[in-house]
Amino acid sequence: MAGCIFCKIAKSEAPAHFVYQDSDISIILDIYPVEKGHLLVISNEHYESIHDTPSRIISKVFRAAAALARIYRVYLGAPGVNVVTNSGRAAGQEVFHFHVHVLPRWRGGGWRTLTMRHRLTSEEAEEVVNMIKPYIHIIEEYLAGE
Ligand code: AMP
Ligand code: ZN
C-alpha cells in the first residue's frame, strides 16, 4: 500500500536490518527495541492487522515467531520471550501492516517494561543479525512443517 513503511521495507524500498525473508514474510529488527533482539515478523503483502490477514499468512508469521521464540529460549538462553501482535489503535497498534513482535526478555520485567525503549544502533543490529544467523535453519524447519 502506498505510504506504508512495512510495504516499502518488504520490497527493499526502505532500509531495515533483515534476519530472514522469503516470498511471504520478512523478519526485521525493530528500530526502537525494548530489549536487544526485538524482532518483527511481517507479511510481505499489505494487510491491516491480524483480523484481515489470510490464515495461510497468519500461520507462516506465527510459525516463524515460534521458531524465533525457540531460538531465543533454547539456543540463546533468554529466560523469557514475549510474542505479541497489536490489532487496532486501541490495542496500541502504530503501524497498520500486519506484524508480530518477538521480544527476548534478558532482564525480566514482563509487560511493565514494554514502553522502555532505545534507538537501534547499527552495531547492535549487526550483533543481533549475527546472533540469529546460525539458527536460520530452525526458522526454515518450522515453516516447512505440517
Ligand atoms: P505496533 O504497531 O504498536 O505493533 O508497533 C510497530 C512497531 O514497529 C514499533 O515497535 C516500532 O518501533 C516499529 N517500527 C516502526 N517503524 C519501523 C521501521 N521503519 N523499521 C523497523 N521497525 C519499525
Ligand atoms: Zn503495508
PDB file of N, CA, C and O in Angstrom, residues 5-29 39-46 60-61 64 68 97 129 132-133 135-137 139-140 143:
ATOM      1  N   ILE A   5       5.201   1.969   5.497  1.00  0.00           N
ATOM      2  CA  ILE A   5       6.632   1.734   5.721  1.00  0.00           C
ATOM      3  C   ILE A   5       6.985   0.242   5.648  1.00  0.00           C
ATOM      4  O   ILE A   5       8.032  -0.114   5.098  1.00  0.00           O
ATOM      5  N   PHE A   6       6.112  -0.629   6.146  1.00  0.00           N
ATOM      6  CA  PHE A   6       6.452  -2.056   6.110  1.00  0.00           C
ATOM      7  C   PHE A   6       6.335  -2.622   4.688  1.00  0.00           C
ATOM      8  O   PHE A   6       7.091  -3.534   4.319  1.00  0.00           O
ATOM      9  N   CYS A   7       5.417  -2.096   3.871  1.00  0.00           N
ATOM     10  CA  CYS A   7       5.389  -2.485   2.445  1.00  0.00           C
ATOM     11  C   CYS A   7       6.705  -2.099   1.782  1.00  0.00           C
ATOM     12  O   CYS A   7       7.286  -2.888   1.031  1.00  0.00           O
ATOM     13  N   LYS A   8       7.178  -0.879   2.093  1.00  0.00           N
ATOM     14  CA  LYS A   8       8.433  -0.411   1.480  1.00  0.00           C
ATOM     15  C   LYS A   8       9.604  -1.274   1.929  1.00  0.00           C
ATOM     16  O   LYS A   8      10.471  -1.628   1.126  1.00  0.00           O
ATOM     17  N   ILE A   9       9.631  -1.635   3.219  1.00  0.00           N
ATOM     18  CA  ILE A   9      10.717  -2.482   3.732  1.00  0.00           C
ATOM     19  C   ILE A   9      10.679  -3.849   3.050  1.00  0.00           C
ATOM     20  O   ILE A   9      11.706  -4.360   2.601  1.00  0.00           O
ATOM     21  N   ALA A  10       9.483  -4.431   2.946  1.00  0.00           N
ATOM     22  CA  ALA A  10       9.361  -5.774   2.337  1.00  0.00           C
ATOM     23  C   ALA A  10       9.837  -5.771   0.887  1.00  0.00           C
ATOM     24  O   ALA A  10      10.363  -6.773   0.397  1.00  0.00           O
ATOM     25  N   LYS A  11       9.666  -4.622   0.210  1.00  0.00           N
ATOM     26  CA  LYS A  11      10.098  -4.536  -1.203  1.00  0.00           C
ATOM     27  C   LYS A  11      11.502  -3.961  -1.342  1.00  0.00           C
ATOM     28  O   LYS A  11      11.922  -3.596  -2.454  1.00  0.00           O
ATOM     29  N   SER A  12      12.191  -3.787  -0.206  1.00  0.00           N
ATOM     30  CA  SER A  12      13.535  -3.187  -0.189  1.00  0.00           C
ATOM     31  C   SER A  12      13.557  -1.765  -0.745  1.00  0.00           C
ATOM     32  O   SER A  12      14.558  -1.316  -1.287  1.00  0.00           O
ATOM     33  N   GLU A  13      12.427  -1.062  -0.564  1.00  0.00           N
ATOM     34  CA  GLU A  13      12.381   0.347  -0.988  1.00  0.00           C
ATOM     35  C   GLU A  13      12.662   1.276   0.191  1.00  0.00           C
ATOM     36  O   GLU A  13      12.751   2.488   0.039  1.00  0.00           O
ATOM     37  N   ALA A  14      12.745   0.706   1.396  1.00  0.00           N
ATOM     38  CA  ALA A  14      13.130   1.463   2.595  1.00  0.00           C
ATOM     39  C   ALA A  14      14.086   0.575   3.375  1.00  0.00           C
ATOM     40  O   ALA A  14      13.995  -0.658   3.302  1.00  0.00           O
ATOM     41  N   PRO A  15      15.017   1.179   4.136  1.00  0.00           N
ATOM     42  CA  PRO A  15      16.035   0.371   4.812  1.00  0.00           C
ATOM     43  C   PRO A  15      15.505  -0.345   6.049  1.00  0.00           C
ATOM     44  O   PRO A  15      14.592   0.153   6.728  1.00  0.00           O
ATOM     45  N   ALA A  16      16.069  -1.510   6.312  1.00  0.00           N
ATOM     46  CA  ALA A  16      15.799  -2.246   7.559  1.00  0.00           C
ATOM     47  C   ALA A  16      16.904  -3.274   7.707  1.00  0.00           C
ATOM     48  O   ALA A  16      17.600  -3.591   6.738  1.00  0.00           O
ATOM     49  N   HIS A  17      17.072  -3.786   8.913  1.00  0.00           N
ATOM     50  CA  HIS A  17      18.013  -4.874   9.148  1.00  0.00           C
ATOM     51  C   HIS A  17      17.219  -6.175   9.095  1.00  0.00           C
ATOM     52  O   HIS A  17      16.314  -6.377   9.899  1.00  0.00           O
ATOM     53  N   PHE A  18      17.554  -7.028   8.140  1.00  0.00           N
ATOM     54  CA  PHE A  18      16.822  -8.279   7.918  1.00  0.00           C
ATOM     55  C   PHE A  18      17.516  -9.458   8.584  1.00  0.00           C
ATOM     56  O   PHE A  18      18.725  -9.596   8.516  1.00  0.00           O
ATOM     57  N   VAL A  19      16.683 -10.326   9.181  1.00  0.00           N
ATOM     58  CA  VAL A  19      17.161 -11.600   9.701  1.00  0.00           C
ATOM     59  C   VAL A  19      16.814 -12.709   8.707  1.00  0.00           C
ATOM     60  O   VAL A  19      17.541 -13.683   8.554  1.00  0.00           O
ATOM     61  N   TYR A  20      15.682 -12.552   8.020  1.00  0.00           N
ATOM     62  CA  TYR A  20      15.186 -13.615   7.118  1.00  0.00           C
ATOM     63  C   TYR A  20      14.153 -12.990   6.177  1.00  0.00           C
ATOM     64  O   TYR A  20      13.452 -12.043   6.552  1.00  0.00           O
ATOM     65  N   GLN A  21      14.070 -13.525   4.966  1.00  0.00           N
ATOM     66  CA  GLN A  21      12.983 -13.129   4.056  1.00  0.00           C
ATOM     67  C   GLN A  21      12.682 -14.272   3.096  1.00  0.00           C
ATOM     68  O   GLN A  21      13.605 -14.931   2.600  1.00  0.00           O
ATOM     69  N   ASP A  22      11.388 -14.535   2.843  1.00  0.00           N
ATOM     70  CA  ASP A  22      11.002 -15.422   1.737  1.00  0.00           C
ATOM     71  C   ASP A  22       9.898 -14.729   0.956  1.00  0.00           C
ATOM     72  O   ASP A  22       9.704 -13.513   1.098  1.00  0.00           O
ATOM     73  N   SER A  23       9.163 -15.466   0.133  1.00  0.00           N
ATOM     74  CA  SER A  23       8.189 -14.793  -0.729  1.00  0.00           C
ATOM     75  C   SER A  23       6.971 -14.267   0.046  1.00  0.00           C
ATOM     76  O   SER A  23       6.250 -13.410  -0.454  1.00  0.00           O
ATOM     77  N   ASP A  24       6.732 -14.760   1.258  1.00  0.00           N
ATOM     78  CA  ASP A  24       5.548 -14.355   2.029  1.00  0.00           C
ATOM     79  C   ASP A  24       5.833 -13.468   3.239  1.00  0.00           C
ATOM     80  O   ASP A  24       4.983 -12.661   3.625  1.00  0.00           O
ATOM     81  N   ILE A  25       6.965 -13.690   3.896  1.00  0.00           N
ATOM     82  CA  ILE A  25       7.237 -12.986   5.161  1.00  0.00           C
ATOM     83  C   ILE A  25       8.662 -12.425   5.205  1.00  0.00           C
ATOM     84  O   ILE A  25       9.546 -12.883   4.479  1.00  0.00           O
ATOM     85  N   SER A  26       8.838 -11.436   6.090  1.00  0.00           N
ATOM     86  CA  SER A  26      10.182 -10.911   6.364  1.00  0.00           C
ATOM     87  C   SER A  26      10.330 -10.815   7.875  1.00  0.00           C
ATOM     88  O   SER A  26       9.357 -10.548   8.585  1.00  0.00           O
ATOM     89  N   ILE A  27      11.557 -11.028   8.347  1.00  0.00           N
ATOM     90  CA  ILE A  27      11.855 -10.830   9.765  1.00  0.00           C
ATOM     91  C   ILE A  27      12.892  -9.712   9.846  1.00  0.00           C
ATOM     92  O   ILE A  27      13.984  -9.815   9.265  1.00  0.00           O
ATOM     93  N   ILE A  28      12.505  -8.634  10.550  1.00  0.00           N
ATOM     94  CA  ILE A  28      13.379  -7.460  10.621  1.00  0.00           C
ATOM     95  C   ILE A  28      13.582  -7.054  12.074  1.00  0.00           C
ATOM     96  O   ILE A  28      12.828  -7.483  12.967  1.00  0.00           O
ATOM     97  N   LEU A  29      14.576  -6.217  12.301  1.00  0.00           N
ATOM     98  CA  LEU A  29      14.799  -5.694  13.648  1.00  0.00           C
ATOM     99  C   LEU A  29      13.918  -4.472  13.868  1.00  0.00           C
ATOM    100  O   LEU A  29      13.835  -3.589  12.988  1.00  0.00           O
ATOM    101  N   LEU A  39      12.461  -8.356  17.532  1.00  0.00           N
ATOM    102  CA  LEU A  39      12.244  -8.600  16.098  1.00  0.00           C
ATOM    103  C   LEU A  39      10.790  -8.404  15.724  1.00  0.00           C
ATOM    104  O   LEU A  39       9.894  -8.505  16.580  1.00  0.00           O
ATOM    105  N   LEU A  40      10.553  -8.145  14.455  1.00  0.00           N
ATOM    106  CA  LEU A  40       9.199  -8.082  13.911  1.00  0.00           C
ATOM    107  C   LEU A  40       9.102  -9.068  12.761  1.00  0.00           C
ATOM    108  O   LEU A  40       9.945  -9.040  11.854  1.00  0.00           O
ATOM    109  N   VAL A  41       8.105  -9.943  12.823  1.00  0.00           N
ATOM    110  CA  VAL A  41       7.813 -10.817  11.684  1.00  0.00           C
ATOM    111  C   VAL A  41       6.671 -10.148  10.933  1.00  0.00           C
ATOM    112  O   VAL A  41       5.589  -9.932  11.507  1.00  0.00           O
ATOM    113  N   ILE A  42       6.906  -9.770   9.697  1.00  0.00           N
ATOM    114  CA  ILE A  42       5.885  -9.044   8.927  1.00  0.00           C
ATOM    115  C   ILE A  42       5.484  -9.845   7.688  1.00  0.00           C
ATOM    116  O   ILE A  42       6.285 -10.615   7.147  1.00  0.00           O
ATOM    117  N   SER A  43       4.248  -9.655   7.252  1.00  0.00           N
ATOM    118  CA  SER A  43       3.833 -10.218   5.962  1.00  0.00           C
ATOM    119  C   SER A  43       4.432  -9.324   4.879  1.00  0.00           C
ATOM    120  O   SER A  43       4.606  -8.120   5.092  1.00  0.00           O
ATOM    121  N   ASN A  44       4.756  -9.909   3.724  1.00  0.00           N
ATOM    122  CA  ASN A  44       5.267  -9.059   2.636  1.00  0.00           C
ATOM    123  C   ASN A  44       4.139  -8.289   1.959  1.00  0.00           C
ATOM    124  O   ASN A  44       4.320  -7.146   1.553  1.00  0.00           O
ATOM    125  N   GLU A  45       2.968  -8.921   1.874  1.00  0.00           N
ATOM    126  CA  GLU A  45       1.783  -8.239   1.333  1.00  0.00           C
ATOM    127  C   GLU A  45       1.192  -7.342   2.403  1.00  0.00           C
ATOM    128  O   GLU A  45       1.339  -7.618   3.599  1.00  0.00           O
ATOM    129  N   HIS A  46       0.451  -6.338   1.982  1.00  0.00           N
ATOM    130  CA  HIS A  46      -0.167  -5.434   2.948  1.00  0.00           C
ATOM    131  C   HIS A  46      -1.519  -5.957   3.447  1.00  0.00           C
ATOM    132  O   HIS A  46      -2.436  -6.160   2.652  1.00  0.00           O
ATOM    133  N   LYS A  60       2.155 -18.688   8.711  1.00  0.00           N
ATOM    134  CA  LYS A  60       3.591 -18.551   8.438  1.00  0.00           C
ATOM    135  C   LYS A  60       4.241 -17.567   9.410  1.00  0.00           C
ATOM    136  O   LYS A  60       5.330 -17.811   9.925  1.00  0.00           O
ATOM    137  N   VAL A  61       3.563 -16.451   9.636  1.00  0.00           N
ATOM    138  CA  VAL A  61       4.134 -15.417  10.519  1.00  0.00           C
ATOM    139  C   VAL A  61       4.288 -15.977  11.936  1.00  0.00           C
ATOM    140  O   VAL A  61       5.345 -15.812  12.568  1.00  0.00           O
ATOM    141  N   ALA A  64       7.041 -18.650  12.212  1.00  0.00           N
ATOM    142  CA  ALA A  64       8.363 -18.005  12.278  1.00  0.00           C
ATOM    143  C   ALA A  64       8.571 -17.418  13.679  1.00  0.00           C
ATOM    144  O   ALA A  64       9.661 -17.547  14.256  1.00  0.00           O
ATOM    145  N   LEU A  68      11.505 -18.356  16.355  1.00  0.00           N
ATOM    146  CA  LEU A  68      12.363 -17.345  16.994  1.00  0.00           C
ATOM    147  C   LEU A  68      12.293 -17.469  18.516  1.00  0.00           C
ATOM    148  O   LEU A  68      13.312 -17.326  19.208  1.00  0.00           O
ATOM    149  N   HIS A  97       0.088  -2.479   9.318  1.00  0.00           N
ATOM    150  CA  HIS A  97       0.503  -3.540   8.379  1.00  0.00           C
ATOM    151  C   HIS A  97       0.849  -4.720   9.286  1.00  0.00           C
ATOM    152  O   HIS A  97       1.713  -4.592  10.168  1.00  0.00           O
ATOM    153  N   VAL A 129      21.767  -9.651  14.190  1.00  0.00           N
ATOM    154  CA  VAL A 129      21.714 -10.433  12.943  1.00  0.00           C
ATOM    155  C   VAL A 129      22.693 -11.616  13.038  1.00  0.00           C
ATOM    156  O   VAL A 129      22.349 -12.756  12.701  1.00  0.00           O
ATOM    157  N   ILE A 132      21.446 -14.478  15.392  1.00  0.00           N
ATOM    158  CA  ILE A 132      20.375 -15.344  14.860  1.00  0.00           C
ATOM    159  C   ILE A 132      20.884 -16.213  13.699  1.00  0.00           C
ATOM    160  O   ILE A 132      20.384 -17.304  13.461  1.00  0.00           O
ATOM    161  N   LYS A 133      21.863 -15.697  12.976  1.00  0.00           N
ATOM    162  CA  LYS A 133      22.325 -16.334  11.726  1.00  0.00           C
ATOM    163  C   LYS A 133      22.551 -17.848  11.829  1.00  0.00           C
ATOM    164  O   LYS A 133      22.098 -18.595  10.950  1.00  0.00           O
ATOM    165  N   TYR A 135      21.041 -20.011  13.330  1.00  0.00           N
ATOM    166  CA  TYR A 135      19.805 -20.758  13.632  1.00  0.00           C
ATOM    167  C   TYR A 135      18.711 -20.572  12.578  1.00  0.00           C
ATOM    168  O   TYR A 135      17.571 -20.976  12.793  1.00  0.00           O
ATOM    169  N   ILE A 136      19.069 -19.992  11.434  1.00  0.00           N
ATOM    170  CA  ILE A 136      18.074 -19.757  10.373  1.00  0.00           C
ATOM    171  C   ILE A 136      17.404 -21.070   9.958  1.00  0.00           C
ATOM    172  O   ILE A 136      16.223 -21.106   9.628  1.00  0.00           O
ATOM    173  N   HIS A 137      18.166 -22.174  10.022  1.00  0.00           N
ATOM    174  CA  HIS A 137      17.579 -23.466   9.624  1.00  0.00           C
ATOM    175  C   HIS A 137      16.391 -23.839  10.522  1.00  0.00           C
ATOM    176  O   HIS A 137      15.484 -24.533  10.095  1.00  0.00           O
ATOM    177  N   ILE A 139      14.147 -21.702  11.675  1.00  0.00           N
ATOM    178  CA  ILE A 139      13.014 -20.966  11.081  1.00  0.00           C
ATOM    179  C   ILE A 139      12.515 -21.741   9.852  1.00  0.00           C
ATOM    180  O   ILE A 139      11.306 -21.964   9.699  1.00  0.00           O
ATOM    181  N   GLU A 140      13.445 -22.173   9.015  1.00  0.00           N
ATOM    182  CA  GLU A 140      13.056 -22.904   7.786  1.00  0.00           C
ATOM    183  C   GLU A 140      12.342 -24.211   8.128  1.00  0.00           C
ATOM    184  O   GLU A 140      11.356 -24.563   7.475  1.00  0.00           O
ATOM    185  N   LEU A 143       8.823 -23.442   9.213  1.00  0.00           N
ATOM    186  CA  LEU A 143       7.996 -23.001   8.078  1.00  0.00           C
ATOM    187  C   LEU A 143       7.645 -24.177   7.163  1.00  0.00           C
ATOM    188  O   LEU A 143       6.592 -24.181   6.531  1.00  0.00           O
TER     189      LEU A 143
END
